[in-house]
mmCIF file of C-alpha atoms and ligand atoms in Angstrom:
data_model
loop_
_atom_site.group_PDB
_atom_site.id
_atom_site.type_symbol
_atom_site.label_atom_id
_atom_site.label_comp_id
_atom_site.label_asym_id
_atom_site.label_seq_id
_atom_site.Cartn_x
_atom_site.Cartn_y
_atom_site.Cartn_z
ATOM 1 C CA MET A 718 -26.368 34.486 -18.735
ATOM 2 C CA THR A 719 -27.501 30.898 -18.107
ATOM 3 C CA ILE A 720 -24.987 28.158 -17.425
ATOM 4 C CA LEU A 721 -25.475 24.409 -17.578
ATOM 5 C CA VAL A 722 -23.540 22.728 -14.790
ATOM 6 C CA THR A 723 -23.222 18.977 -15.299
ATOM 7 C CA GLY A 724 -22.591 17.063 -12.100
ATOM 8 C CA GLY A 725 -24.019 20.071 -10.288
ATOM 9 C CA ALA A 726 -25.169 18.081 -7.258
ATOM 10 C CA GLY A 727 -21.706 16.641 -6.660
ATOM 11 C CA TYR A 728 -19.054 17.956 -4.313
ATOM 12 C CA ILE A 729 -17.275 20.365 -6.665
ATOM 13 C CA GLY A 730 -20.276 20.946 -8.941
ATOM 14 C CA SER A 731 -22.488 22.075 -6.054
ATOM 15 C CA HIS A 732 -19.862 24.557 -4.909
ATOM 16 C CA ALA A 733 -19.699 25.883 -8.479
ATOM 17 C CA VAL A 734 -23.494 26.200 -8.604
ATOM 18 C CA GLN A 735 -23.413 28.112 -5.329
ATOM 19 C CA ARG A 736 -20.746 30.496 -6.606
ATOM 20 C CA LEU A 737 -22.617 31.138 -9.871
ATOM 21 C CA LEU A 738 -25.873 31.785 -8.018
ATOM 22 C CA ARG A 739 -24.066 34.177 -5.674
ATOM 23 C CA ASP A 740 -22.766 35.971 -8.783
ATOM 24 C CA GLY A 741 -26.326 36.419 -10.021
ATOM 25 C CA VAL A 742 -26.108 33.869 -12.830
ATOM 26 C CA ARG A 743 -28.985 31.558 -13.768
ATOM 27 C CA VAL A 744 -28.007 27.908 -13.433
ATOM 28 C CA VAL A 745 -29.365 24.672 -14.839
ATOM 29 C CA SER A 746 -27.845 21.808 -12.888
ATOM 30 C CA LEU A 747 -27.909 18.245 -14.222
ATOM 31 C CA ASP A 748 -26.884 15.303 -12.079
ATOM 32 C CA ASN A 749 -27.669 11.586 -12.082
ATOM 33 C CA GLU A 750 -27.299 11.483 -8.260
ATOM 34 C CA PHE A 751 -24.895 8.558 -8.463
ATOM 35 C CA ARG A 752 -22.637 10.480 -6.101
ATOM 36 C CA GLY A 753 -24.486 13.786 -6.119
ATOM 37 C CA HIS A 754 -27.057 14.968 -3.588
ATOM 38 C CA ALA A 755 -30.491 16.391 -4.392
ATOM 39 C CA LYS A 756 -30.371 17.939 -0.905
ATOM 40 C CA ALA A 757 -27.476 20.184 -1.944
ATOM 41 C CA MET A 758 -29.653 21.424 -4.796
ATOM 42 C CA SER A 759 -32.721 22.054 -2.637
ATOM 43 C CA LEU A 760 -30.577 24.005 -0.147
ATOM 44 C CA LEU A 761 -29.182 26.175 -2.925
ATOM 45 C CA ALA A 762 -32.577 26.636 -4.586
ATOM 46 C CA ALA A 763 -34.003 27.841 -1.268
ATOM 47 C CA ALA A 764 -31.099 30.234 -0.740
ATOM 48 C CA HIS A 765 -31.404 31.675 -4.268
ATOM 49 C CA PRO A 766 -35.094 31.547 -5.207
ATOM 50 C CA GLY A 767 -35.982 31.380 -8.895
ATOM 51 C CA ARG A 768 -32.487 31.081 -10.317
ATOM 52 C CA LEU A 769 -31.653 27.392 -10.079
ATOM 53 C CA THR A 770 -33.262 24.672 -12.179
ATOM 54 C CA TYR A 771 -32.265 21.227 -11.022
ATOM 55 C CA VAL A 772 -32.796 18.177 -13.230
ATOM 56 C CA LYS A 773 -32.029 14.593 -12.262
ATOM 57 C CA GLY A 774 -30.682 12.923 -15.376
ATOM 58 C CA ASP A 775 -27.627 11.481 -17.048
ATOM 59 C CA ILE A 776 -25.087 13.140 -19.332
ATOM 60 C CA LEU A 777 -25.156 9.972 -21.443
ATOM 61 C CA ASP A 778 -28.669 11.019 -22.435
ATOM 62 C CA SER A 779 -27.632 13.454 -25.166
ATOM 63 C CA VAL A 780 -31.229 14.232 -26.126
ATOM 64 C CA LEU A 781 -31.968 15.326 -22.567
ATOM 65 C CA VAL A 782 -28.876 17.533 -22.501
ATOM 66 C CA ARG A 783 -29.789 19.104 -25.842
ATOM 67 C CA THR A 784 -33.343 19.705 -24.664
ATOM 68 C CA LEU A 785 -32.034 21.477 -21.558
ATOM 69 C CA ILE A 786 -29.758 23.642 -23.700
ATOM 70 C CA ASP A 787 -32.637 24.572 -26.020
ATOM 71 C CA THR A 788 -35.245 25.069 -23.317
ATOM 72 C CA HIS A 789 -33.101 27.273 -21.100
ATOM 73 C CA GLY A 790 -31.051 29.082 -23.751
ATOM 74 C CA ILE A 791 -27.770 27.861 -22.296
ATOM 75 C CA ASP A 792 -24.807 30.171 -22.950
ATOM 76 C CA ALA A 793 -22.020 28.048 -21.500
ATOM 77 C CA VAL A 794 -21.370 24.642 -19.972
ATOM 78 C CA MET A 795 -19.293 23.795 -16.937
ATOM 79 C CA HIS A 796 -18.749 20.070 -17.196
ATOM 80 C CA PHE A 797 -18.065 18.462 -13.826
ATOM 81 C CA ALA A 798 -19.975 15.186 -14.219
ATOM 82 C CA ALA A 799 -17.422 12.386 -14.040
ATOM 83 C CA HIS A 800 -16.135 9.554 -11.931
ATOM 84 C CA ALA A 801 -13.060 10.734 -10.064
ATOM 85 C CA TYR A 802 -11.419 8.050 -7.936
ATOM 86 C CA VAL A 803 -7.992 6.893 -9.030
ATOM 87 C CA GLY A 804 -8.154 3.571 -7.173
ATOM 88 C CA GLU A 805 -11.662 2.764 -8.381
ATOM 89 C CA SER A 806 -10.636 3.556 -11.951
ATOM 90 C CA VAL A 807 -7.954 0.862 -11.764
ATOM 91 C CA GLN A 808 -10.539 -1.692 -10.606
ATOM 92 C CA ASP A 809 -13.341 -0.633 -12.923
ATOM 93 C CA PRO A 810 -11.871 1.180 -15.921
ATOM 94 C CA LEU A 811 -14.834 0.645 -18.244
ATOM 95 C CA THR A 812 -17.142 2.653 -16.004
ATOM 96 C CA TYR A 813 -14.598 5.464 -16.117
ATOM 97 C CA TYR A 814 -14.337 5.367 -19.904
ATOM 98 C CA ARG A 815 -18.121 5.295 -20.239
ATOM 99 C CA ASN A 816 -18.830 8.230 -17.932
ATOM 100 C CA ASN A 817 -15.777 10.360 -18.493
ATOM 101 C CA VAL A 818 -15.172 9.811 -22.206
ATOM 102 C CA THR A 819 -18.489 8.708 -23.730
ATOM 103 C CA GLY A 820 -20.321 11.047 -21.330
ATOM 104 C CA LEU A 821 -18.270 14.015 -22.487
ATOM 105 C CA GLY A 822 -18.937 13.089 -26.115
ATOM 106 C CA SER A 823 -22.648 12.972 -25.369
ATOM 107 C CA VAL A 824 -22.571 16.480 -23.859
ATOM 108 C CA LEU A 825 -20.599 17.806 -26.846
ATOM 109 C CA GLU A 826 -23.101 16.288 -29.286
ATOM 110 C CA ALA A 827 -25.809 18.132 -27.409
ATOM 111 C CA CYS A 828 -23.811 21.383 -27.481
ATOM 112 C CA GLU A 829 -23.341 21.040 -31.246
ATOM 113 C CA GLY A 830 -26.869 19.900 -32.005
ATOM 114 C CA ALA A 831 -28.660 22.610 -30.025
ATOM 115 C CA LYS A 832 -30.675 25.274 -31.845
ATOM 116 C CA LYS A 833 -28.156 27.811 -30.577
ATOM 117 C CA PRO A 834 -24.965 25.713 -30.315
ATOM 118 C CA VAL A 835 -23.027 26.189 -27.098
ATOM 119 C CA ALA A 836 -19.690 27.872 -27.799
ATOM 120 C CA ARG A 837 -18.208 28.194 -24.291
ATOM 121 C CA PHE A 838 -17.112 25.170 -22.246
ATOM 122 C CA VAL A 839 -15.137 24.700 -19.044
ATOM 123 C CA PHE A 840 -13.832 21.164 -18.577
ATOM 124 C CA SER A 841 -12.809 19.580 -15.272
ATOM 125 C CA SER A 842 -9.478 18.044 -16.112
ATOM 126 C CA SER A 843 -6.926 16.773 -13.668
ATOM 127 C CA CYS A 844 -3.294 16.816 -12.663
ATOM 128 C CA SER A 845 -3.652 13.036 -13.048
ATOM 129 C CA THR A 846 -3.166 13.660 -16.766
ATOM 130 C CA TYR A 847 0.524 14.320 -15.991
ATOM 131 C CA GLY A 848 1.068 10.997 -14.235
ATOM 132 C CA GLN A 849 4.382 11.189 -12.425
ATOM 133 C CA PRO A 850 6.049 14.293 -13.886
ATOM 134 C CA PRO A 851 9.721 13.754 -14.794
ATOM 135 C CA ALA A 852 12.397 14.872 -12.312
ATOM 136 C CA GLY A 853 12.989 18.578 -12.773
ATOM 137 C CA MET A 854 9.377 19.241 -13.809
ATOM 138 C CA ILE A 855 7.976 19.575 -10.289
ATOM 139 C CA PRO A 856 6.308 21.951 -9.506
ATOM 140 C CA VAL A 857 4.270 21.116 -12.576
ATOM 141 C CA ARG A 858 3.661 23.593 -15.359
ATOM 142 C CA GLU A 859 1.113 23.179 -18.111
ATOM 143 C CA GLU A 860 3.729 22.244 -20.716
ATOM 144 C CA CYS A 861 4.803 19.206 -18.677
ATOM 145 C CA PRO A 862 4.339 16.045 -20.787
ATOM 146 C CA GLN A 863 0.992 14.390 -20.070
ATOM 147 C CA ASP A 864 1.570 10.716 -19.355
ATOM 148 C CA PRO A 865 -1.146 9.483 -16.995
ATOM 149 C CA VAL A 866 -0.564 6.422 -14.816
ATOM 150 C CA SER A 867 -4.195 5.582 -14.018
ATOM 151 C CA PRO A 868 -7.324 4.912 -16.070
ATOM 152 C CA TYR A 869 -8.887 7.993 -14.432
ATOM 153 C CA GLY A 870 -6.016 10.185 -15.632
ATOM 154 C CA ARG A 871 -6.241 8.668 -19.091
ATOM 155 C CA THR A 872 -9.967 9.384 -19.360
ATOM 156 C CA LYS A 873 -9.310 13.029 -18.505
ATOM 157 C CA LEU A 874 -6.500 13.288 -21.049
ATOM 158 C CA ILE A 875 -8.715 11.725 -23.711
ATOM 159 C CA GLY A 876 -11.337 14.311 -22.733
ATOM 160 C CA GLU A 877 -8.851 17.088 -23.448
ATOM 161 C CA TRP A 878 -8.016 15.547 -26.831
ATOM 162 C CA MET A 879 -11.694 15.178 -27.678
ATOM 163 C CA LEU A 880 -12.318 18.816 -26.848
ATOM 164 C CA ARG A 881 -9.329 19.999 -28.885
ATOM 165 C CA ASP A 882 -10.483 17.992 -31.899
ATOM 166 C CA PHE A 883 -14.043 19.212 -31.482
ATOM 167 C CA ALA A 884 -12.923 22.855 -31.181
ATOM 168 C CA GLU A 885 -10.781 22.467 -34.295
ATOM 169 C CA SER A 886 -13.692 21.021 -36.272
ATOM 170 C CA ARG A 887 -15.886 23.924 -35.176
ATOM 171 C CA ARG A 888 -13.184 26.411 -36.158
ATOM 172 C CA VAL A 889 -12.961 24.909 -39.645
ATOM 173 C CA ALA A 890 -16.750 25.031 -39.884
ATOM 174 C CA GLY A 891 -16.672 28.734 -38.996
ATOM 175 C CA LYS A 892 -18.542 28.128 -35.724
ATOM 176 C CA PRO A 893 -15.917 28.751 -33.047
ATOM 177 C CA PHE A 894 -16.080 26.745 -29.824
ATOM 178 C CA ALA A 895 -13.986 27.967 -26.907
ATOM 179 C CA CYS A 896 -12.884 25.641 -24.170
ATOM 180 C CA THR A 897 -10.762 25.825 -21.048
ATOM 181 C CA PHE A 898 -9.367 22.765 -19.316
ATOM 182 C CA LEU A 899 -8.757 23.231 -15.625
ATOM 183 C CA ARG A 900 -6.348 20.596 -14.393
ATOM 184 C CA TYR A 901 -7.303 20.215 -10.767
ATOM 185 C CA PHE A 902 -4.859 19.212 -8.104
ATOM 186 C CA ASN A 903 -6.331 17.740 -4.883
ATOM 187 C CA VAL A 904 -9.573 19.529 -4.179
ATOM 188 C CA CYS A 905 -10.649 19.732 -0.542
ATOM 189 C CA GLY A 906 -12.437 21.784 2.097
ATOM 190 C CA CYS A 907 -16.006 23.032 2.084
ATOM 191 C CA ASP A 908 -18.180 26.089 1.621
ATOM 192 C CA ARG A 909 -17.324 28.300 4.591
ATOM 193 C CA SER A 910 -20.930 29.422 5.049
ATOM 194 C CA GLY A 911 -21.630 25.864 6.196
ATOM 195 C CA LEU A 912 -24.369 25.035 3.677
ATOM 196 C CA LEU A 913 -22.455 22.621 1.419
ATOM 197 C CA GLY A 914 -20.012 19.889 2.215
ATOM 198 C CA GLU A 915 -18.224 16.824 0.929
ATOM 199 C CA ASP A 916 -20.351 13.686 1.137
ATOM 200 C CA HIS A 917 -19.108 10.729 -0.869
ATOM 201 C CA ALA A 918 -20.064 7.092 -0.439
ATOM 202 C CA PRO A 919 -17.653 5.458 -0.433
ATOM 203 C CA GLU A 920 -15.226 8.160 0.591
ATOM 204 C CA THR A 921 -11.680 7.537 -0.595
ATOM 205 C CA HIS A 922 -10.084 10.989 -0.659
ATOM 206 C CA LEU A 923 -7.437 11.503 1.963
ATOM 207 C CA ILE A 924 -8.646 14.531 3.938
ATOM 208 C CA PRO A 925 -12.271 13.399 4.432
ATOM 209 C CA VAL A 926 -11.069 9.875 5.203
ATOM 210 C CA VAL A 927 -8.776 11.164 7.954
ATOM 211 C CA LEU A 928 -11.557 13.423 9.252
ATOM 212 C CA GLN A 929 -13.918 10.450 9.382
ATOM 213 C CA ALA A 930 -11.326 8.596 11.452
ATOM 214 C CA ALA A 931 -11.085 11.625 13.759
ATOM 215 C CA LEU A 932 -14.859 11.567 14.118
ATOM 216 C CA GLY A 933 -14.797 7.860 14.997
ATOM 217 C CA GLN A 934 -16.598 6.829 11.827
ATOM 218 C CA ARG A 935 -13.694 4.570 10.830
ATOM 219 C CA PRO A 936 -11.380 2.637 13.103
ATOM 220 C CA HIS A 937 -8.228 3.867 11.387
ATOM 221 C CA VAL A 938 -6.723 5.480 8.314
ATOM 222 C CA GLY A 939 -4.881 3.215 5.890
ATOM 223 C CA LEU A 940 -1.669 4.924 4.828
ATOM 224 C CA PHE A 941 -1.060 3.739 1.277
ATOM 225 C CA GLY A 942 2.682 3.388 0.829
ATOM 226 C CA THR A 943 5.533 4.522 3.055
ATOM 227 C CA ASP A 944 8.430 3.703 0.729
ATOM 228 C CA TYR A 945 8.024 6.404 -1.896
ATOM 229 C CA PRO A 946 11.094 8.454 -2.878
ATOM 230 C CA THR A 947 9.885 11.476 -0.875
ATOM 231 C CA PRO A 948 11.293 12.947 2.377
ATOM 232 C CA ASP A 949 8.937 10.987 4.665
ATOM 233 C CA GLY A 950 8.215 8.121 2.263
ATOM 234 C CA THR A 951 4.587 9.091 1.608
ATOM 235 C CA CYS A 952 3.010 10.702 -1.453
ATOM 236 C CA ILE A 953 3.032 14.450 -1.900
ATOM 237 C CA ARG A 954 0.025 16.318 -3.277
ATOM 238 C CA ASP A 955 -1.195 19.905 -3.708
ATOM 239 C CA TYR A 956 -4.426 20.539 -1.761
ATOM 240 C CA VAL A 957 -6.598 23.358 -3.138
ATOM 241 C CA HIS A 958 -9.735 24.662 -1.436
ATOM 242 C CA VAL A 959 -12.928 23.990 -3.374
ATOM 243 C CA GLU A 960 -14.086 27.632 -3.272
ATOM 244 C CA ASP A 961 -10.784 28.732 -4.789
ATOM 245 C CA LEU A 962 -11.135 26.035 -7.421
ATOM 246 C CA VAL A 963 -14.589 27.211 -8.470
ATOM 247 C CA ASP A 964 -13.278 30.773 -8.598
ATOM 248 C CA ALA A 965 -10.896 29.586 -11.326
ATOM 249 C CA HIS A 966 -13.919 28.356 -13.313
ATOM 250 C CA VAL A 967 -15.616 31.719 -13.132
ATOM 251 C CA ARG A 968 -12.412 33.440 -14.204
ATOM 252 C CA ALA A 969 -11.873 30.950 -17.032
ATOM 253 C CA LEU A 970 -15.328 31.631 -18.392
ATOM 254 C CA GLY A 971 -14.871 35.377 -18.119
ATOM 255 C CA ALA A 972 -11.545 35.286 -19.942
ATOM 256 C CA MET A 973 -12.687 33.012 -22.787
ATOM 257 C CA LYS A 974 -12.198 34.213 -26.329
ATOM 258 C CA ASP A 975 -14.017 32.852 -29.381
ATOM 259 C CA GLY A 976 -12.559 29.545 -30.517
ATOM 260 C CA GLN A 977 -9.674 29.583 -28.062
ATOM 261 C CA VAL A 978 -8.608 26.399 -26.251
ATOM 262 C CA ARG A 979 -6.657 26.969 -23.034
ATOM 263 C CA ALA A 980 -5.365 24.749 -20.222
ATOM 264 C CA TYR A 981 -4.516 25.812 -16.678
ATOM 265 C CA ASN A 982 -3.334 23.992 -13.610
ATOM 266 C CA VAL A 983 -5.281 24.825 -10.474
ATOM 267 C CA GLY A 984 -3.390 24.070 -7.280
ATOM 268 C CA ILE A 985 -1.894 26.280 -4.601
ATOM 269 C CA GLY A 986 1.735 25.595 -5.518
ATOM 270 C CA LYS A 987 2.787 23.735 -2.389
ATOM 271 C CA GLY A 988 2.932 20.025 -1.722
ATOM 272 C CA TYR A 989 2.085 18.149 1.476
ATOM 273 C CA SER A 990 2.821 14.519 2.226
ATOM 274 C CA VAL A 991 0.175 12.090 3.450
ATOM 275 C CA ARG A 992 1.844 12.087 6.876
ATOM 276 C CA GLN A 993 1.746 15.885 6.977
ATOM 277 C CA ILE A 994 -1.967 15.843 6.174
ATOM 278 C CA ILE A 995 -2.647 13.350 8.964
ATOM 279 C CA GLU A 996 -0.674 15.524 11.412
ATOM 280 C CA ALA A 997 -2.571 18.626 10.291
ATOM 281 C CA VAL A 998 -5.902 16.857 10.821
ATOM 282 C CA ARG A 999 -4.762 15.823 14.313
ATOM 283 C CA ALA A 1000 -3.882 19.455 15.068
ATOM 284 C CA VAL A 1001 -7.196 20.824 13.760
ATOM 285 C CA THR A 1002 -9.485 18.222 15.308
ATOM 286 C CA LYS A 1003 -7.469 17.541 18.468
ATOM 287 C CA ARG A 1004 -8.598 13.912 18.180
ATOM 288 C CA GLU A 1005 -6.779 10.594 18.196
ATOM 289 C CA ILE A 1006 -6.296 9.139 14.731
ATOM 290 C CA LYS A 1007 -5.045 5.600 14.329
ATOM 291 C CA VAL A 1008 -2.913 5.039 11.242
ATOM 292 C CA VAL A 1009 -2.258 1.637 9.692
ATOM 293 C CA GLU A 1010 0.585 1.555 7.205
ATOM 294 C CA GLN A 1011 -0.363 -0.377 4.093
ATOM 295 C CA ALA A 1012 0.961 -1.221 0.646
ATOM 296 C CA ARG A 1013 1.039 1.359 -2.114
ATOM 297 C CA ARG A 1014 -2.240 2.022 -3.914
ATOM 298 C CA PRO A 1015 -1.892 1.210 -7.642
ATOM 299 C CA GLY A 1016 -2.000 4.283 -9.862
ATOM 300 C CA ASP A 1017 -0.539 6.742 -7.322
ATOM 301 C CA PRO A 1018 2.374 8.902 -8.515
ATOM 302 C CA PRO A 1019 4.812 9.769 -5.673
ATOM 303 C CA GLU A 1020 4.876 13.545 -5.975
ATOM 304 C CA VAL A 1021 2.717 16.111 -7.771
ATOM 305 C CA PHE A 1022 2.245 19.779 -6.990
ATOM 306 C CA ASN A 1023 1.499 22.805 -9.062
ATOM 307 C CA ASP A 1024 3.297 25.797 -10.463
ATOM 308 C CA PRO A 1025 0.439 28.338 -10.572
ATOM 309 C CA THR A 1026 2.328 30.926 -12.675
ATOM 310 C CA LEU A 1027 0.163 30.628 -15.803
ATOM 311 C CA VAL A 1028 -3.243 30.610 -14.099
ATOM 312 C CA THR A 1029 -2.183 33.596 -12.010
ATOM 313 C CA ARG A 1030 -0.815 35.518 -14.969
ATOM 314 C CA GLU A 1031 -3.625 34.855 -17.449
ATOM 315 C CA LEU A 1032 -6.689 34.489 -15.202
ATOM 316 C CA GLY A 1033 -5.529 36.570 -12.243
ATOM 317 C CA TRP A 1034 -6.249 33.508 -10.062
ATOM 318 C CA LYS A 1035 -4.604 33.142 -6.688
ATOM 319 C CA PRO A 1036 -5.677 30.778 -3.942
ATOM 320 C CA GLY A 1037 -7.483 32.682 -1.194
ATOM 321 C CA MET A 1038 -6.869 29.834 1.233
ATOM 322 C CA THR A 1039 -3.291 28.645 1.534
ATOM 323 C CA ASP A 1040 -3.294 27.716 5.202
ATOM 324 C CA LEU A 1041 -3.653 23.947 5.402
ATOM 325 C CA HIS A 1042 -5.210 24.065 8.872
ATOM 326 C CA ALA A 1043 -7.865 26.558 7.734
ATOM 327 C CA ILE A 1044 -8.659 24.415 4.695
ATOM 328 C CA ILE A 1045 -9.032 21.288 6.833
ATOM 329 C CA ASP A 1046 -11.047 23.235 9.412
ATOM 330 C CA SER A 1047 -13.649 24.175 6.776
ATOM 331 C CA ALA A 1048 -14.177 20.462 6.021
ATOM 332 C CA TRP A 1049 -14.137 19.490 9.707
ATOM 333 C CA ARG A 1050 -16.842 22.015 10.652
ATOM 334 C CA TRP A 1051 -19.251 20.602 8.078
ATOM 335 C CA MET A 1052 -18.476 17.039 9.057
ATOM 336 C CA VAL A 1053 -19.032 17.711 12.744
ATOM 337 C CA THR A 1054 -22.363 19.400 12.058
ATOM 338 C CA HIS A 1055 -23.364 16.819 9.403
ATOM 339 C CA PRO A 1056 -22.025 13.475 10.678
ATOM 340 C CA LYS A 1057 -24.328 11.670 8.239
ATOM 341 C CA GLY A 1058 -23.531 14.046 5.391
ATOM 342 C CA TYR A 1059 -26.557 15.455 3.589
ATOM 343 C CA ALA A 1060 -28.705 12.814 5.278
ATOM 344 C CA GLY A 1061 -28.388 14.667 8.579
HETATM 345 N N1 UDP B 1642 -4.303 8.097 0.688
HETATM 346 C C1 UDP B 1642 -4.026 7.293 1.780
HETATM 347 N N2 UDP B 1642 -5.072 6.752 2.484
HETATM 348 C C2 UDP B 1642 -6.372 6.982 2.149
HETATM 349 C C3 UDP B 1642 -6.645 7.820 1.043
HETATM 350 C C4 UDP B 1642 -5.596 8.347 0.322
HETATM 351 O O1 UDP B 1642 -2.867 7.063 2.110
HETATM 352 O O2 UDP B 1642 -7.280 6.460 2.825
HETATM 353 C C5 UDP B 1642 -3.200 8.676 -0.096
HETATM 354 C C6 UDP B 1642 -3.214 8.268 -1.555
HETATM 355 O O3 UDP B 1642 -2.539 7.039 -1.720
HETATM 356 C C7 UDP B 1642 -2.506 9.453 -2.201
HETATM 357 C C8 UDP B 1642 -2.928 10.644 -1.341
HETATM 358 O O4 UDP B 1642 -3.385 10.082 -0.114
HETATM 359 O O5 UDP B 1642 -1.111 9.300 -2.078
HETATM 360 C C9 UDP B 1642 -4.064 11.443 -1.947
HETATM 361 O O6 UDP B 1642 -5.080 10.543 -2.341
HETATM 362 P P1 UDP B 1642 -6.533 11.014 -2.753
HETATM 363 O O7 UDP B 1642 -7.322 9.776 -3.060
HETATM 364 O O8 UDP B 1642 -7.072 11.943 -1.722
HETATM 365 O O9 UDP B 1642 -6.316 11.886 -4.052
HETATM 366 P P2 UDP B 1642 -5.602 11.547 -5.472
HETATM 367 O O10 UDP B 1642 -4.240 12.194 -5.375
HETATM 368 O O11 UDP B 1642 -5.554 10.083 -5.636
HETATM 369 O O12 UDP B 1642 -6.480 12.211 -6.470
#
């Protein structure tokens, strides 16, 4: 089996590539290196000789994607390549629509146009597609109405629609296309072998931001909003370890049936507030962390965490790491040993 991983040099994509290589799968990884790291690919290629092909290129280049599919006889696609910052998507929505919506369309055109069309697809969706779930629908199940409150969430929901429409057209044409949407909650932590980490510039995700403050790389952490209708006034999220998340991808691919479209939430099923995360980082790192309370960040829903019943029942997925301190510790270890990220 050979899998095309788009965005394979990024944070989640590289962890997926690592898992697939460990499973003995051949991988073609495509990344434009906007936020991905060629170094992550060279480390993985060295650890798994002969099974990883890495190509620097853009998903918007449909001809390139189709050529990769044809050349390598791709059996399935895991599509990670996307922009994924809620705040940035509010400031620069067009970039999000171009990469996340047009980019997906470009990959699907390549899948359809290939000599042997790709008929298996795992799509990185997001709990952002739910927006703020209505009262009584938290923890969130897959049937919760999808009503995103940020451009990022909307691009992911449009991606799901595009894939459903595409799968339906393939079904009618007698060429079934199976697709699974994994709606990620807040992905965090790092490869516990210490090879791969999280290295974003700029970094905006909560856990790495707080870790950077602990490391002295930022003077403080801005706490975005303290007046939310939650017990301590700060937003509640579900933090899932990246290795558990990629395990859901492998399971999704294994469970796929011809022409079937499925959607699963991937989160551990427990919510933590921003203040709780900061406290947990203090406990793990034993460092001072200065917090500056700030205004709410546009596009942030107050409370979102998962009900993992469906993903557990149908894919047999359960988070291996549910201890918040252990999850944070995996990220902290990489950051301490790689204070400049992949650059050193
Ligand atoms: N957050 C914060 N300060 C930061 C980064 C994030 O207070 O420097 C908050 C953010 O407003 C949200 C939560 O932490 O309530 C998680 O944000 P993140 O960007 O990590 O993930 P998101 O839920 O937006 O995908």
